[in-house]
Amino acid sequence: MARPADPHARSSLLTAARREFVRSGIQKARIEDITQACGLSKGAFYLHFESKEALFREVVHGLEREFEALRQAREDAYAELISRGVPSRRRAGPFITELTQIDAREDRRLLELLWNWRDVTDVLLRGSQGTEFEGILWEMLDREVSRVELECRALKDAKLMRDDVPGDVVGLMIVGTYLLVARKLSTLTAQPDFEHWVRSLQTLIAEGTSSPELRARLASPPKKKKPVRSKQR
């Protein structure tokens, strides 16, 4: 009779594998090092996984499930808000406030996800070349760009967003920013102040990097200079 698999061993293997994949990458990671790190035998490993690739596939599926849940939660929140009716531009204050609150809440959850999975995203960014996992992160990011593009289209239809900026460009800018954030998080040993990060990212996306003084100056028409009259002798 086959020996039943120990669920605690499976969890230990997943934890040890995440550390080993970060250290060595997918191709160079060894089953021996994974099992040694959690005090298990190779036989115990094969009770749970047929290969190191199968193990990493399960790790990545965990990331994908959480990422998809966040994406869906944001979509649902947007859809519920829009279902109540999009106001005219003059009465859009409360609508924009709630939209901003949704983005801030979901952005913070995304930062927390990237922090909790920073080891796996680091492997996908730096250590998955030449493996079946090489394009997984980019597929996830492409779906996120498409989500932003659809949201931009809805905001444009409601006249709450400028028409001259393509939605896919906005999506690339936002998602590209979070990709660099994910890379940065993988280098940190202590969790940063996500509230500050969210406020900063929201401000940059909404207002750019120019100062209020510069924006006011650009919005005001330049004053016409009075012609200088020459003194008659």
Short mmCIF file of C-alpha atoms in Angstrom, two decimals:
data_model
loop_
_atom_site.label_atom_id
_atom_site.label_comp_id
_atom_site.label_asym_id
_atom_site.label_seq_id
_atom_site.Cartn_x
_atom_site.Cartn_y
_atom_site.Cartn_z
CA MET A 1 0.00 0.00 0.00
CA ALA A 2 1.35 3.43 -0.95
CA ARG A 3 2.26 5.68 1.94
CA PRO A 4 -0.12 8.67 2.25
CA ALA A 5 1.40 12.05 1.54
CA ASP A 6 2.01 14.27 4.56
CA PRO A 7 0.29 17.67 4.00
CA HIS A 8 2.82 19.36 6.30
CA ALA A 9 5.65 18.00 4.16
CA ARG A 10 4.03 19.49 1.09
CA SER A 11 3.86 22.91 2.71
CA SER A 12 7.48 22.63 3.86
CA LEU A 13 8.59 21.71 0.33
CA LEU A 14 6.77 24.72 -1.14
CA THR A 15 8.38 27.08 1.38
CA ALA A 16 11.86 25.64 0.88
CA ALA A 17 11.45 25.66 -2.89
CA ARG A 18 10.61 29.36 -2.98
CA ARG A 19 13.91 30.12 -1.21
CA GLU A 20 15.89 27.78 -3.43
CA PHE A 21 14.39 29.09 -6.67
CA VAL A 22 15.30 32.64 -5.61
CA ARG A 23 18.85 31.56 -4.81
CA SER A 24 19.52 29.44 -7.89
CA GLY A 25 16.83 30.13 -10.46
CA ILE A 26 14.54 27.49 -11.90
CA GLN A 27 17.04 25.70 -14.11
CA LYS A 28 19.83 25.44 -11.53
CA ALA A 29 17.67 24.67 -8.51
CA ARG A 30 18.15 21.10 -7.28
CA ILE A 31 15.64 18.82 -5.63
CA GLU A 32 18.35 17.68 -3.20
CA ASP A 33 18.83 21.22 -1.93
CA ILE A 34 15.09 21.75 -1.54
CA THR A 35 14.57 18.57 0.45
CA GLN A 36 17.67 19.14 2.57
CA ALA A 37 16.44 22.64 3.49
CA CYS A 38 13.27 21.20 5.03
CA GLY A 39 14.69 17.94 6.34
CA LEU A 40 12.89 15.61 3.93
CA SER A 41 14.05 12.87 1.61
CA LYS A 42 13.86 12.80 -2.17
CA GLY A 43 11.31 10.02 -1.78
CA ALA A 44 9.11 12.35 0.23
CA PHE A 45 9.48 14.95 -2.50
CA TYR A 46 8.21 12.58 -5.20
CA LEU A 47 5.19 11.70 -3.08
CA HIS A 48 4.00 15.25 -3.68
CA PHE A 49 5.56 16.45 -6.92
CA GLU A 50 6.81 14.70 -10.05
CA SER A 51 9.52 17.31 -10.69
CA LYS A 52 10.89 20.64 -9.51
CA GLU A 53 9.01 22.26 -12.42
CA ALA A 54 5.74 20.78 -11.14
CA LEU A 55 6.51 22.21 -7.71
CA PHE A 56 7.23 25.68 -9.07
CA ARG A 57 4.13 25.47 -11.24
CA GLU A 58 2.03 25.07 -8.11
CA VAL A 59 3.80 28.03 -6.50
CA VAL A 60 3.09 30.20 -9.54
CA HIS A 61 -0.54 29.11 -9.63
CA GLY A 62 -0.88 30.46 -6.10
CA LEU A 63 0.39 33.85 -7.25
CA GLU A 64 -1.89 33.80 -10.30
CA ARG A 65 -4.96 33.00 -8.19
CA GLU A 66 -4.33 35.88 -5.79
CA PHE A 67 -3.48 38.29 -8.61
CA GLU A 68 -6.64 37.34 -10.51
CA ALA A 69 -8.75 37.74 -7.36
CA LEU A 70 -7.42 41.29 -6.91
CA ARG A 71 -8.02 42.15 -10.55
CA GLN A 72 -11.58 40.83 -10.35
CA ALA A 73 -12.26 42.68 -7.10
CA ARG A 74 -11.24 45.99 -8.69
CA GLU A 75 -13.33 45.29 -11.78
CA ASP A 76 -16.36 44.45 -9.62
CA ALA A 77 -15.93 47.61 -7.54
CA TYR A 78 -15.70 49.74 -10.69
CA ALA A 79 -18.72 48.03 -12.24
CA GLU A 80 -20.82 48.54 -9.10
CA LEU A 81 -19.90 52.23 -8.97
CA ILE A 82 -20.69 52.80 -12.64
CA SER A 83 -23.97 50.85 -12.36
CA ARG A 84 -25.26 53.62 -10.07
CA GLY A 85 -24.89 56.06 -12.92
CA VAL A 86 -22.03 58.28 -13.99
CA PRO A 87 -22.79 61.93 -13.20
CA SER A 88 -22.14 64.90 -15.42
CA ARG A 89 -18.77 66.58 -15.15
CA ARG A 90 -20.18 69.36 -12.97
CA ARG A 91 -21.56 66.87 -10.42
CA ALA A 92 -18.77 64.33 -10.59
CA GLY A 93 -17.08 65.23 -7.28
CA PRO A 94 -18.46 62.37 -5.11
CA PHE A 95 -18.06 59.92 -8.00
CA ILE A 96 -14.39 60.81 -8.48
CA THR A 97 -13.82 60.65 -4.72
CA GLU A 98 -15.23 57.13 -4.52
CA LEU A 99 -13.30 56.08 -7.61
CA THR A 100 -10.10 57.36 -6.03
CA GLN A 101 -10.88 55.47 -2.82
CA ILE A 102 -11.36 52.24 -4.79
CA ASP A 103 -8.04 52.71 -6.57
CA ALA A 104 -6.23 53.52 -3.33
CA ARG A 105 -7.66 50.48 -1.55
CA GLU A 106 -6.92 48.09 -4.42
CA ASP A 107 -3.47 49.57 -5.04
CA ARG A 108 -2.56 48.95 -1.42
CA ARG A 109 -3.78 45.36 -1.68
CA LEU A 110 -1.70 44.96 -4.83
CA LEU A 111 1.40 46.28 -3.06
CA GLU A 112 0.80 43.82 -0.22
CA LEU A 113 0.48 40.98 -2.74
CA LEU A 114 3.69 42.00 -4.48
CA TRP A 115 5.43 42.14 -1.11
CA ASN A 116 4.19 38.70 -0.03
CA TRP A 117 5.16 37.18 -3.37
CA ARG A 118 8.30 39.22 -4.01
CA ASP A 119 10.46 36.09 -4.10
CA VAL A 120 8.33 34.46 -6.81
CA THR A 121 8.04 37.61 -8.93
CA ASP A 122 11.80 37.99 -8.67
CA VAL A 123 12.28 34.46 -10.02
CA LEU A 124 9.81 35.12 -12.84
CA LEU A 125 11.63 38.35 -13.71
CA ARG A 126 15.22 37.14 -13.44
CA GLY A 127 15.35 33.36 -13.25
CA SER A 128 12.73 31.94 -15.61
CA GLN A 129 14.44 32.52 -18.96
CA GLY A 130 14.41 29.44 -21.14
CA THR A 131 11.70 27.71 -19.09
CA GLU A 132 7.95 27.21 -19.50
CA PHE A 133 7.41 30.00 -16.95
CA GLU A 134 9.17 32.74 -18.94
CA GLY A 135 6.02 34.42 -20.26
CA ILE A 136 3.66 33.93 -17.30
CA LEU A 137 4.32 37.28 -15.63
CA TRP A 138 3.97 39.14 -18.93
CA GLU A 139 0.61 37.47 -19.58
CA MET A 140 -0.59 38.60 -16.16
CA LEU A 141 0.59 42.14 -16.84
CA ASP A 142 -1.03 42.19 -20.30
CA ARG A 143 -4.38 41.36 -18.69
CA GLU A 144 -3.86 44.23 -16.27
CA VAL A 145 -3.10 46.66 -19.13
CA SER A 146 -6.34 45.57 -20.82
CA ARG A 147 -8.25 46.21 -17.58
CA VAL A 148 -6.89 49.76 -17.31
CA GLU A 149 -7.67 50.40 -20.98
CA LEU A 150 -11.32 49.40 -20.49
CA GLU A 151 -11.60 51.62 -17.42
CA CYS A 152 -10.14 54.55 -19.35
CA ARG A 153 -12.71 53.99 -22.09
CA ALA A 154 -15.55 54.15 -19.56
CA LEU A 155 -14.16 57.34 -18.04
CA LYS A 156 -13.78 58.91 -21.48
CA ASP A 157 -17.36 58.01 -22.37
CA ALA A 158 -18.45 59.82 -19.20
CA LYS A 159 -16.29 62.84 -20.12
CA LEU A 160 -14.28 62.37 -16.93
CA MET A 161 -10.97 61.74 -18.69
CA ARG A 162 -9.20 63.56 -21.49
CA ASP A 163 -9.66 62.03 -24.94
CA ASP A 164 -6.21 62.68 -26.36
CA VAL A 165 -4.38 60.07 -24.25
CA PRO A 166 -4.81 56.44 -25.44
CA GLY A 167 -6.04 54.07 -22.76
CA ASP A 168 -3.45 51.44 -23.61
CA VAL A 169 -0.68 53.99 -23.05
CA VAL A 170 -2.14 54.80 -19.63
CA GLY A 171 -2.27 51.06 -18.91
CA LEU A 172 1.33 50.56 -19.94
CA MET A 173 2.44 53.47 -17.76
CA ILE A 174 0.58 52.26 -14.66
CA VAL A 175 1.41 48.56 -15.05
CA GLY A 176 5.01 49.37 -15.97
CA THR A 177 5.30 51.39 -12.78
CA TYR A 178 4.06 48.47 -10.69
CA LEU A 179 6.44 46.12 -12.46
CA LEU A 180 9.34 48.29 -11.34
CA VAL A 181 7.80 48.47 -7.87
CA ALA A 182 7.74 44.65 -7.78
CA ARG A 183 11.40 44.59 -8.74
CA LYS A 184 12.23 47.12 -6.03
CA LEU A 185 10.32 45.17 -3.37
CA SER A 186 12.35 42.06 -4.14
CA THR A 187 15.49 43.91 -3.00
CA LEU A 188 14.08 45.10 0.36
CA THR A 189 14.34 43.32 3.69
CA ALA A 190 11.73 45.39 5.54
CA GLN A 191 8.23 46.26 4.37
CA PRO A 192 8.00 49.92 3.33
CA ASP A 193 5.23 52.36 4.20
CA PHE A 194 2.59 51.30 1.67
CA GLU A 195 0.21 54.11 2.62
CA HIS A 196 2.86 56.63 1.59
CA TRP A 197 3.63 54.67 -1.58
CA VAL A 198 -0.05 54.57 -2.58
CA ARG A 199 -0.50 58.30 -2.01
CA SER A 200 2.63 59.05 -4.03
CA LEU A 201 1.64 56.77 -6.91
CA GLN A 202 -1.90 58.17 -6.98
CA THR A 203 -0.58 61.71 -7.05
CA LEU A 204 1.87 60.97 -9.84
CA ILE A 205 -0.78 59.26 -11.95
CA ALA A 206 -3.35 62.01 -11.42
CA GLU A 207 -1.17 65.10 -11.50
CA GLY A 208 2.23 64.23 -12.91
CA THR A 209 5.41 65.57 -11.38
CA SER A 210 4.94 69.29 -11.94
CA SER A 211 4.47 71.54 -8.91
CA PRO A 212 1.12 73.27 -8.19
CA GLU A 213 2.78 76.57 -8.99
CA LEU A 214 3.91 75.33 -12.40
CA ARG A 215 0.48 73.85 -13.21
CA ALA A 216 -1.20 77.13 -12.26
CA ARG A 217 1.27 79.05 -14.40
CA LEU A 218 0.72 76.76 -17.38
CA ALA A 219 -3.05 77.05 -16.98
CA SER A 220 -2.98 80.85 -16.94
CA PRO A 221 -2.62 82.70 -20.25
CA PRO A 222 0.57 84.71 -20.45
CA LYS A 223 0.18 88.41 -19.74
CA LYS A 224 0.68 90.65 -22.72
CA LYS A 225 3.57 92.99 -22.35
CA LYS A 226 2.81 96.63 -22.78
CA PRO A 227 4.73 98.22 -25.62
CA VAL A 228 7.54 100.42 -24.41
CA ARG A 229 7.15 103.94 -25.70
CA SER A 230 10.31 105.77 -26.52
CA LYS A 231 10.70 109.12 -24.90
CA GLN A 232 10.52 112.01 -27.30
CA ARG A 233 13.19 114.60 -26.93
#
